Structure formats: C-alpha cells, structure tokens
PDB file of C-alpha atoms in Angstrom:
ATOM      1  CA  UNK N   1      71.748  15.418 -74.751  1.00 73.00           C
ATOM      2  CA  UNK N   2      73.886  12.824 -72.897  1.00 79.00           C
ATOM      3  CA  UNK N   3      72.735  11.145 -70.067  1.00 74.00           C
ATOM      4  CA  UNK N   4      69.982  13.573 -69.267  1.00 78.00           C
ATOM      5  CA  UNK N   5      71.969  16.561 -69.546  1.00 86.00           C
ATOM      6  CA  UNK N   6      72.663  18.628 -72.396  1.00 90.00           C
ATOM      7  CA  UNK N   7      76.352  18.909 -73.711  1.00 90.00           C
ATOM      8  CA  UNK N   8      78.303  21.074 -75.802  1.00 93.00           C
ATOM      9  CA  UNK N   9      79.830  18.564 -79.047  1.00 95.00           C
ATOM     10  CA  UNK N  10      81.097  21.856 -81.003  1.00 96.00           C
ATOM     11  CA  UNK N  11      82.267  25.532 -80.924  1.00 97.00           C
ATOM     12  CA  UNK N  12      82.939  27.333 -83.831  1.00 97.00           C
ATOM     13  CA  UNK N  13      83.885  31.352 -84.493  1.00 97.00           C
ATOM     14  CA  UNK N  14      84.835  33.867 -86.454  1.00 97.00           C
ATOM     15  CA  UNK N  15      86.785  36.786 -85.933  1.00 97.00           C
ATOM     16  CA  UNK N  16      87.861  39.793 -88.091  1.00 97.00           C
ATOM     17  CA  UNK N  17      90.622  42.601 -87.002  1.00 97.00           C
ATOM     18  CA  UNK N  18      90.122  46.308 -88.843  1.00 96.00           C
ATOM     19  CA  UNK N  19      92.683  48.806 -88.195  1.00 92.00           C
ATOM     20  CA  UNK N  20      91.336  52.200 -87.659  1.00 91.00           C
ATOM     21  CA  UNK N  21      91.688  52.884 -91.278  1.00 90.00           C
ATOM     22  CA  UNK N  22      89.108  50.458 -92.092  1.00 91.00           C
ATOM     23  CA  UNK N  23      91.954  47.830 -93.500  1.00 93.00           C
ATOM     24  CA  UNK N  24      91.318  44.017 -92.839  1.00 96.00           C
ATOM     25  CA  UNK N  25      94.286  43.046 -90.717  1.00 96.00           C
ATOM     26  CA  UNK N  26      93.572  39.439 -90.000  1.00 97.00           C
ATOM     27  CA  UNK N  27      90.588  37.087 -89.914  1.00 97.00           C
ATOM     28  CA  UNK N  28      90.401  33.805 -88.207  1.00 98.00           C
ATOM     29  CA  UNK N  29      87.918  30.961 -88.614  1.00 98.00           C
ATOM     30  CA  UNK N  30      88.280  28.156 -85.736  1.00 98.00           C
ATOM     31  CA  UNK N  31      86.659  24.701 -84.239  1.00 98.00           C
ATOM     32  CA  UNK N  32      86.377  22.569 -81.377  1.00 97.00           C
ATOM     33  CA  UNK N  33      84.906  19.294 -80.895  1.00 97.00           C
ATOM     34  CA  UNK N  34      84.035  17.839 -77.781  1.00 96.00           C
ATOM     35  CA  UNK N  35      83.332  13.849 -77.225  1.00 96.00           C
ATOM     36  CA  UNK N  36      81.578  12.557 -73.808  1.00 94.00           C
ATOM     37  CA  UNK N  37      81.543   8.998 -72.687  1.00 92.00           C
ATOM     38  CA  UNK N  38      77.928   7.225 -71.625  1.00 89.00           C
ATOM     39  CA  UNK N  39      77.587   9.200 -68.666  1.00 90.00           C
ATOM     40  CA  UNK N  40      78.161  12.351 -69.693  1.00 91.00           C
ATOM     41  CA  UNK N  41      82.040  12.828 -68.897  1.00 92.00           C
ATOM     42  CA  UNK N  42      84.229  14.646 -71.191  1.00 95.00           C
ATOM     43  CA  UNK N  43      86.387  12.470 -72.632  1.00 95.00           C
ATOM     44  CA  UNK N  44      88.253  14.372 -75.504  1.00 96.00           C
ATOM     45  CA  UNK N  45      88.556  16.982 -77.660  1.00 97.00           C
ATOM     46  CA  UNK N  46      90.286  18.313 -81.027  1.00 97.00           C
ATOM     47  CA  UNK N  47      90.500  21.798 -82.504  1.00 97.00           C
ATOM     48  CA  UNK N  48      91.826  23.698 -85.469  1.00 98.00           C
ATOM     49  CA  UNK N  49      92.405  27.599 -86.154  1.00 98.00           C
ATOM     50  CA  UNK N  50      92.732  29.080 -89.745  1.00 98.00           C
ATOM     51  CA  UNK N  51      94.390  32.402 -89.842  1.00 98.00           C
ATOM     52  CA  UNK N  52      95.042  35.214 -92.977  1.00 98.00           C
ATOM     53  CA  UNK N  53      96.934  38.177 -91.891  1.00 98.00           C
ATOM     54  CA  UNK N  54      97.874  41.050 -94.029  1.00 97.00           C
ATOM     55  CA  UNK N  55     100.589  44.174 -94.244  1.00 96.00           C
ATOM     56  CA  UNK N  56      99.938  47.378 -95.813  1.00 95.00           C
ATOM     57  CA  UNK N  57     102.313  49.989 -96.953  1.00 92.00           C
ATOM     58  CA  UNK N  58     101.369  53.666 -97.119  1.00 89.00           C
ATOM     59  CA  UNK N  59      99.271  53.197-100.113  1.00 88.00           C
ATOM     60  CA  UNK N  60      97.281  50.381 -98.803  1.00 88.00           C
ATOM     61  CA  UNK N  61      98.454  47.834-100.755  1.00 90.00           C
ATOM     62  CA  UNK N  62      99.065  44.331 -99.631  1.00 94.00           C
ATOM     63  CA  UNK N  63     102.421  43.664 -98.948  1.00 96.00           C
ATOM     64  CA  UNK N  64     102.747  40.721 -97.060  1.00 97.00           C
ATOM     65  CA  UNK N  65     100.264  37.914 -96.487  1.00 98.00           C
ATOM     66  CA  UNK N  66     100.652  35.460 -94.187  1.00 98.00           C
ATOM     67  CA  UNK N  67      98.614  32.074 -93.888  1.00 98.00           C
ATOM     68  CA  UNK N  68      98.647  30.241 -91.553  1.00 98.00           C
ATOM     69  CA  UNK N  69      96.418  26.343 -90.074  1.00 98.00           C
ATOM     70  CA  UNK N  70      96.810  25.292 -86.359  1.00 98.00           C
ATOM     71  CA  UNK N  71      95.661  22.277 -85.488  1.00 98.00           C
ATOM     72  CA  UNK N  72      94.864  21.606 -81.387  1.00 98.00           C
ATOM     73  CA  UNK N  73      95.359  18.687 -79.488  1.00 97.00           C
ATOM     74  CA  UNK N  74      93.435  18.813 -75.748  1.00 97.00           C
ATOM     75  CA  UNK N  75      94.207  16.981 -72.434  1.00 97.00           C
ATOM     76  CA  UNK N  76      91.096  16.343 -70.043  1.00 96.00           C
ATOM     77  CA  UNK N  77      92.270  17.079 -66.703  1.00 93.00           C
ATOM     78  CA  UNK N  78      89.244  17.880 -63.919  1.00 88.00           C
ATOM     79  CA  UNK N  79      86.643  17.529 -66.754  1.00 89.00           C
ATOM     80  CA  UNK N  80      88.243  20.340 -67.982  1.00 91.00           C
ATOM     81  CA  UNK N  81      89.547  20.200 -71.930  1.00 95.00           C
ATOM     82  CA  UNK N  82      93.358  21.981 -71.875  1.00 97.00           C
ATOM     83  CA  UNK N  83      95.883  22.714 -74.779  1.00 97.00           C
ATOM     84  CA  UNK N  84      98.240  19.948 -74.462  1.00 97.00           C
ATOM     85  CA  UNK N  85      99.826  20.760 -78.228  1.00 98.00           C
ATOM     86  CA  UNK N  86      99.179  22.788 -81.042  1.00 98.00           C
ATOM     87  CA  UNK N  87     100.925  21.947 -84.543  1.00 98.00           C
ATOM     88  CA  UNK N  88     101.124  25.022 -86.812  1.00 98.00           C
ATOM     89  CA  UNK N  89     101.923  25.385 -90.869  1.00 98.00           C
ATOM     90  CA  UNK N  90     101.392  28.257 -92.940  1.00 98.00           C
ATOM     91  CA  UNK N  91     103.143  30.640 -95.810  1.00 98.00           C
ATOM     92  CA  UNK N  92     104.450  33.758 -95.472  1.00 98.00           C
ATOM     93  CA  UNK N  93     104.069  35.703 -99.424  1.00 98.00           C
ATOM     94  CA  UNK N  94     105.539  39.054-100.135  1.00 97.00           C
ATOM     95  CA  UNK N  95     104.963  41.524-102.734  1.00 95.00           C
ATOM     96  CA  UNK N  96     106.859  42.034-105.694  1.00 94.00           C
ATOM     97  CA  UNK N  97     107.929  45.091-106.653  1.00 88.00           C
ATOM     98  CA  UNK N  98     108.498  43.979-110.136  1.00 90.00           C
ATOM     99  CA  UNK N  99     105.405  42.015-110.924  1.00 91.00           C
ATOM    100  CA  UNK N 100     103.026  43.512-108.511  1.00 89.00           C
ATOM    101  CA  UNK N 101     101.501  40.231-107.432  1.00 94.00           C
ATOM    102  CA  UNK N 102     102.405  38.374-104.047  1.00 96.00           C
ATOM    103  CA  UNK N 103     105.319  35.857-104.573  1.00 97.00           C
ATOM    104  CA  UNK N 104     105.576  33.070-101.683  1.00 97.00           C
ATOM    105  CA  UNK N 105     108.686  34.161 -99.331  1.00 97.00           C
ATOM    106  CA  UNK N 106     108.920  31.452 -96.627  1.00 98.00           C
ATOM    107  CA  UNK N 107     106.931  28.662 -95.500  1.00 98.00           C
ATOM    108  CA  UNK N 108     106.315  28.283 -91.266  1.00 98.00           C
ATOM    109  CA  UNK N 109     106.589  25.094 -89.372  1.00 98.00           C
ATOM    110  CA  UNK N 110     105.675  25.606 -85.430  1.00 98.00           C
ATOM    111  CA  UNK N 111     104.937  23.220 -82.644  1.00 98.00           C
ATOM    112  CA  UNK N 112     104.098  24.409 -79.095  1.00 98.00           C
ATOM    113  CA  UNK N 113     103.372  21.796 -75.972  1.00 98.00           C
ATOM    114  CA  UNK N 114     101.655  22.341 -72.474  1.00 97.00           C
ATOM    115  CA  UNK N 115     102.071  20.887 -69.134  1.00 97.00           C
ATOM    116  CA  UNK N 116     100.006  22.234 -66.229  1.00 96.00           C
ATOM    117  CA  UNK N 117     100.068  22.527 -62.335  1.00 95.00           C
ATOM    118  CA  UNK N 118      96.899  22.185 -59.698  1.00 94.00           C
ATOM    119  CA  UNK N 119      97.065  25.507 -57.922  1.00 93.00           C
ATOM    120  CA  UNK N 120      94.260  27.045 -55.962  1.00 88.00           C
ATOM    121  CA  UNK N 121      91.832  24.125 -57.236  1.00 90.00           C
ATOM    122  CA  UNK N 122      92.290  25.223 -61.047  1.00 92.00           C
ATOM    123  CA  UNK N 123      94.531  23.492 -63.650  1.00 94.00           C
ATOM    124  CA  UNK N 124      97.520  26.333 -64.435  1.00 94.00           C
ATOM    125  CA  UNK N 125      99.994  26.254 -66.908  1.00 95.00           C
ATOM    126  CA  UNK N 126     103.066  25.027 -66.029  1.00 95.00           C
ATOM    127  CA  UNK N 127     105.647  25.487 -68.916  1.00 95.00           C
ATOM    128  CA  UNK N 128     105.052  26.040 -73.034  1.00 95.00           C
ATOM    129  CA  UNK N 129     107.635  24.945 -74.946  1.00 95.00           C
ATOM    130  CA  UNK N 130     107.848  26.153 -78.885  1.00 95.00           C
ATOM    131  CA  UNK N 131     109.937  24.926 -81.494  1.00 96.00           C
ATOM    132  CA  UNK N 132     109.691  26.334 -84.840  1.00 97.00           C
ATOM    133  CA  UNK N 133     111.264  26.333 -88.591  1.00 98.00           C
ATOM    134  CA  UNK N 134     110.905  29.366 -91.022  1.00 97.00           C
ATOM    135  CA  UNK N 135     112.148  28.213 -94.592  1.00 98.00           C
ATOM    136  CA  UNK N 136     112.908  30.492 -97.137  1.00 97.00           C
ATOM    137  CA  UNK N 137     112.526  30.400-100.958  1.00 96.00           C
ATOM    138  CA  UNK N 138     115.750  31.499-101.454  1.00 95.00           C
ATOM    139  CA  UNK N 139     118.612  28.800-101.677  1.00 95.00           C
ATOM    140  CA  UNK N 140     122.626  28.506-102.478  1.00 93.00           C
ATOM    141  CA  UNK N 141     123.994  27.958-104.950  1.00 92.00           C
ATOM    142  CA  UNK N 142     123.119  24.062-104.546  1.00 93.00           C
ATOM    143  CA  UNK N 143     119.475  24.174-104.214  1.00 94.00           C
ATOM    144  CA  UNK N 144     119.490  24.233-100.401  1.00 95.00           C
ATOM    145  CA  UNK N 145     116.937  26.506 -98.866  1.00 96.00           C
ATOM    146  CA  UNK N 146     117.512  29.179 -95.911  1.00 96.00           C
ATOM    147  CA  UNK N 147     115.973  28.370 -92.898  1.00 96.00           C
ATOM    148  CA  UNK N 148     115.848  29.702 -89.557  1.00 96.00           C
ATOM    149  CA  UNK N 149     114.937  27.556 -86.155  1.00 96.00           C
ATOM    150  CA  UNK N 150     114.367  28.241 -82.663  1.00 94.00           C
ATOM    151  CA  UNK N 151     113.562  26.131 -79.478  1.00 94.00           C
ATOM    152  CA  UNK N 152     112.937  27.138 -76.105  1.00 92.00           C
ATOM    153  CA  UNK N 153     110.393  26.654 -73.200  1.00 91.00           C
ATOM    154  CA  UNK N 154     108.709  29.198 -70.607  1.00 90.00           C
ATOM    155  CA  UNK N 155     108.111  28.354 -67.213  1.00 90.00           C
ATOM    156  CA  UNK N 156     105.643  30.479 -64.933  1.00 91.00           C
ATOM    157  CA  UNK N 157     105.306  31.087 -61.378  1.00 91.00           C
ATOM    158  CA  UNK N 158     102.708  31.438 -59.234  1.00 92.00           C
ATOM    159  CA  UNK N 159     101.233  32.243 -55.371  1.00 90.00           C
ATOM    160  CA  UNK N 160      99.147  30.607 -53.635  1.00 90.00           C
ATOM    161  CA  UNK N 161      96.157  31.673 -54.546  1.00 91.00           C
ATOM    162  CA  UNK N 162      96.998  30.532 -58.509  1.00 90.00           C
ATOM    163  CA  UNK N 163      97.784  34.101 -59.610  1.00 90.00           C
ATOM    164  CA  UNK N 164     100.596  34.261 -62.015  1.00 90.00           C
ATOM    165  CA  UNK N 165     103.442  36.171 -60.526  1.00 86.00           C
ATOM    166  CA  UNK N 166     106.279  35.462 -63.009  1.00 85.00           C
ATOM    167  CA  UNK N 167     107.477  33.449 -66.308  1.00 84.00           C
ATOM    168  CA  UNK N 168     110.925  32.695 -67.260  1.00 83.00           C
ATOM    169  CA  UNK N 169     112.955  31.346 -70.220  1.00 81.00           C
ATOM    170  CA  UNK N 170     114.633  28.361 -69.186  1.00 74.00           C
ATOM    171  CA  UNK N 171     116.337  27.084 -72.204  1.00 72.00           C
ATOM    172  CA  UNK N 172     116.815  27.875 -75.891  1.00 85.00           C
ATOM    173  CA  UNK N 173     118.750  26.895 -78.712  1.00 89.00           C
ATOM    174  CA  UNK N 174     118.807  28.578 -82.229  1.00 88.00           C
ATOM    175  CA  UNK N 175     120.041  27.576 -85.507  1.00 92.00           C
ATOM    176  CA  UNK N 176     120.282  29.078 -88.964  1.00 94.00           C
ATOM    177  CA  UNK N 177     121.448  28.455 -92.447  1.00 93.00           C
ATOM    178  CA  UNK N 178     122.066  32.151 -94.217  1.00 93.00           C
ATOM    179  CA  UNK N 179     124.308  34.162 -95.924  1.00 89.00           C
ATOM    180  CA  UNK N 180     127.311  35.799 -94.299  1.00 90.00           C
ATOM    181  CA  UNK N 181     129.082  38.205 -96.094  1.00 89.00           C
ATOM    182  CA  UNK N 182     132.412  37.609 -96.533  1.00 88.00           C
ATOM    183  CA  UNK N 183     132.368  33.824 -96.004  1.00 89.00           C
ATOM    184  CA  UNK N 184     129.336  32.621 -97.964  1.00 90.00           C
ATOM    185  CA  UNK N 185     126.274  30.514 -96.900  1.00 92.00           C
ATOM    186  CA  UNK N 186     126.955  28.620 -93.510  1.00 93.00           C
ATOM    187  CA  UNK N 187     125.117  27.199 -90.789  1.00 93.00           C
ATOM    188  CA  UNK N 188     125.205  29.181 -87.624  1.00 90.00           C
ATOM    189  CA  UNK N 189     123.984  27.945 -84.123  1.00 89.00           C
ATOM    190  CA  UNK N 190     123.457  29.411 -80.932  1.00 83.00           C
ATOM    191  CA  UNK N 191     122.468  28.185 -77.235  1.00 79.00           C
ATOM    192  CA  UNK N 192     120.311  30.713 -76.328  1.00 67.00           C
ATOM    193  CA  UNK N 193     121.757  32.077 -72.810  1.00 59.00           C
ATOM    194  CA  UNK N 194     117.658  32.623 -70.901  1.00 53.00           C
ATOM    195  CA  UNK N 195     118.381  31.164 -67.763  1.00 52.00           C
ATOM    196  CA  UNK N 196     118.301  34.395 -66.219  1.00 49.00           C
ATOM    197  CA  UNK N 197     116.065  36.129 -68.585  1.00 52.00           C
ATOM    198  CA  UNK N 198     112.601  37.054 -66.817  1.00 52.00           C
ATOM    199  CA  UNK N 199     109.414  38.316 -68.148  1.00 56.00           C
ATOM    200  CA  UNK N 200     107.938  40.887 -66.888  1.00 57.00           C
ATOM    201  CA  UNK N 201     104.374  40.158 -65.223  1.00 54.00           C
ATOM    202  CA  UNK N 202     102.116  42.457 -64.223  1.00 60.00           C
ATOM    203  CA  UNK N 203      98.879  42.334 -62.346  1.00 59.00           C
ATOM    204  CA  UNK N 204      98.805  38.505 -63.521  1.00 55.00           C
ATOM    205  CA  UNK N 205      99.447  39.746 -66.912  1.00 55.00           C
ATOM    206  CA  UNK N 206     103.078  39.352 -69.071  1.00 56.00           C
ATOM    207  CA  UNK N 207     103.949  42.306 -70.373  1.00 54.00           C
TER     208      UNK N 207
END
C-alpha cells in the first residue's frame, strides 16, 4: 500500500504448451517488478522471461532443445509501464545421432527496441527494431565459428481510432559467415531490399 492505495510491486507466471499428443512443447517462467514513487506514481519497472522449448521426431524423442533468458527493460509513458527493450540469450542443442544425448548446436544473441505513438488516447507501437546473432559450434579450419546476423525494423500504421491497419519492413541488412561450396568459408552480406515489403494485417491482427 502506497499512499493509501494499494499497488501491484510484482507479477509472476507460468505457462506450459502440450501438443495434442500430450508432448511438452515449451514452458515459460516470467517476472515483473514494478517501483512507485511517494505518491503512488509508477515510476519503473524491469522484467525477465525464461523459456525451454523442445522438438520431437516421430518417435517422440527430443531432438532439439532450445533455451532461451529475456531480460525486459520498460518505459513509463501515461503511468503506463511499455517494452522499451528486451535483451535475449539462449542455446540451441541438437541430438546426436551417434551418442544419443543432446550436443549444443548454436548459441542465440537477440536484441529488440520499442518506440511508441499517442493515438486515440493510448500509447501504440510505433516501430520494433531486432537485431540478432546465431553462432554456431562449427568453425573453419582456423577456429572461427559460423554465425549468422540479421537487422531490420517494422513500422506499423494506424487510423484514427488507434486500430492497426498495416506494418512494414523498412530496412534490413544481413550478414553471414558459412560455407560455400566451391569457394570455401566466406563472409556473405546482404541489404535486405523491404522497403516495399508489407505485412499483411487483418482485422488489427498481422497475419
């Protein structure tokens, strides 16, 4: 209780996924704190999101696990607590055939940021931008591992009365150390043309 009025410091959950075949899928454990100044006013707020997924093959074992922690960063806009930024890390393991155990694959390096527009007296967001590194176990010949990154933001639309009516890429850039046969391990980049590309909304949804 703050100020005479009682206010939420924490949120915590937990979720599990079943396919239909009774098969975890994916749980995820998660946290919010809130902080308040004297009077009562939110003032900030931190999160974090732990997530295990799993892939089956026909015989229900476990061939892929991927782990992942997220941790949440908040802007207070209208007394309102918003995602500015969420940092994510994590492993990717897959099975092997040989052994029969899990062997790490890849580790995952993601960072996504938020700004938001006032439409229709809400808070809406504006543009997401994600940048993100997958790096591989496997290395040349040198010791340097594979990696593949990406980069590009999403901007979204909407009417007057704040419902979202579209969401376009509007920049992206690629890069990618692999293996290309006939010339070896190289670097490869790409500017991702999305300047046209459009997603397809639908009843304020993306599809």
């Amino acid at each position: 209780i703050i100020n005479g009025s009682v206010k939420l410091t924490k949120a915590t959950s937990y979720t599990e996924v079943f396919a239909p075949n009774g098969e975890l899928t994916s749980w995820t454990d998660s946290e919010t704190t809130y902080v308040y100044d004297e009077g009562g006013h939110l003032i900030d707020a931190t999160g974090f999101r732990d997530t295990t997924s799993y892939t089956y093959d026909e015989e229900g074992n476990v061939v892929e696990k991927q782990t992942t922690h997220t941790d949440i960063d908040y802007i207070i806009k209208g007394g309102q607590a918003l995602v500015s930024s969420t940092h994510t890390t994590g492993t990717i393991e897959r099975l092997n055939e040989e052994t029969g155990q899990l062997e790490k694959f890849a580790t995952i390096d993601r960072t996504e940021t938020y700004t938001y527009t006032f439409v229709a007296g809400t808070y809406k967001q504006a543009t997401r931008t994600v940048t993100s590194t997958t790096t591989y176990e496997e290395t040349d010949d040198e010791g340097k591992h594979l990696y593949d990154s990406q980069s590009y933001t999403i901007a979204y639309e909407y009417n007057e009365g704040g419902c979202l009516i579209g969401a376009s890429y509007t920049e992206g850039t690629r890069e990618s150390y692999t293996f290309v046969e006939g010339v070896g391990y190289t670097t490869l980049e790409f500017t991702l043309n999305l300047s046209e590309s459009y997603i397809k909304v639908e009843n304020g949804v993306i599809r």
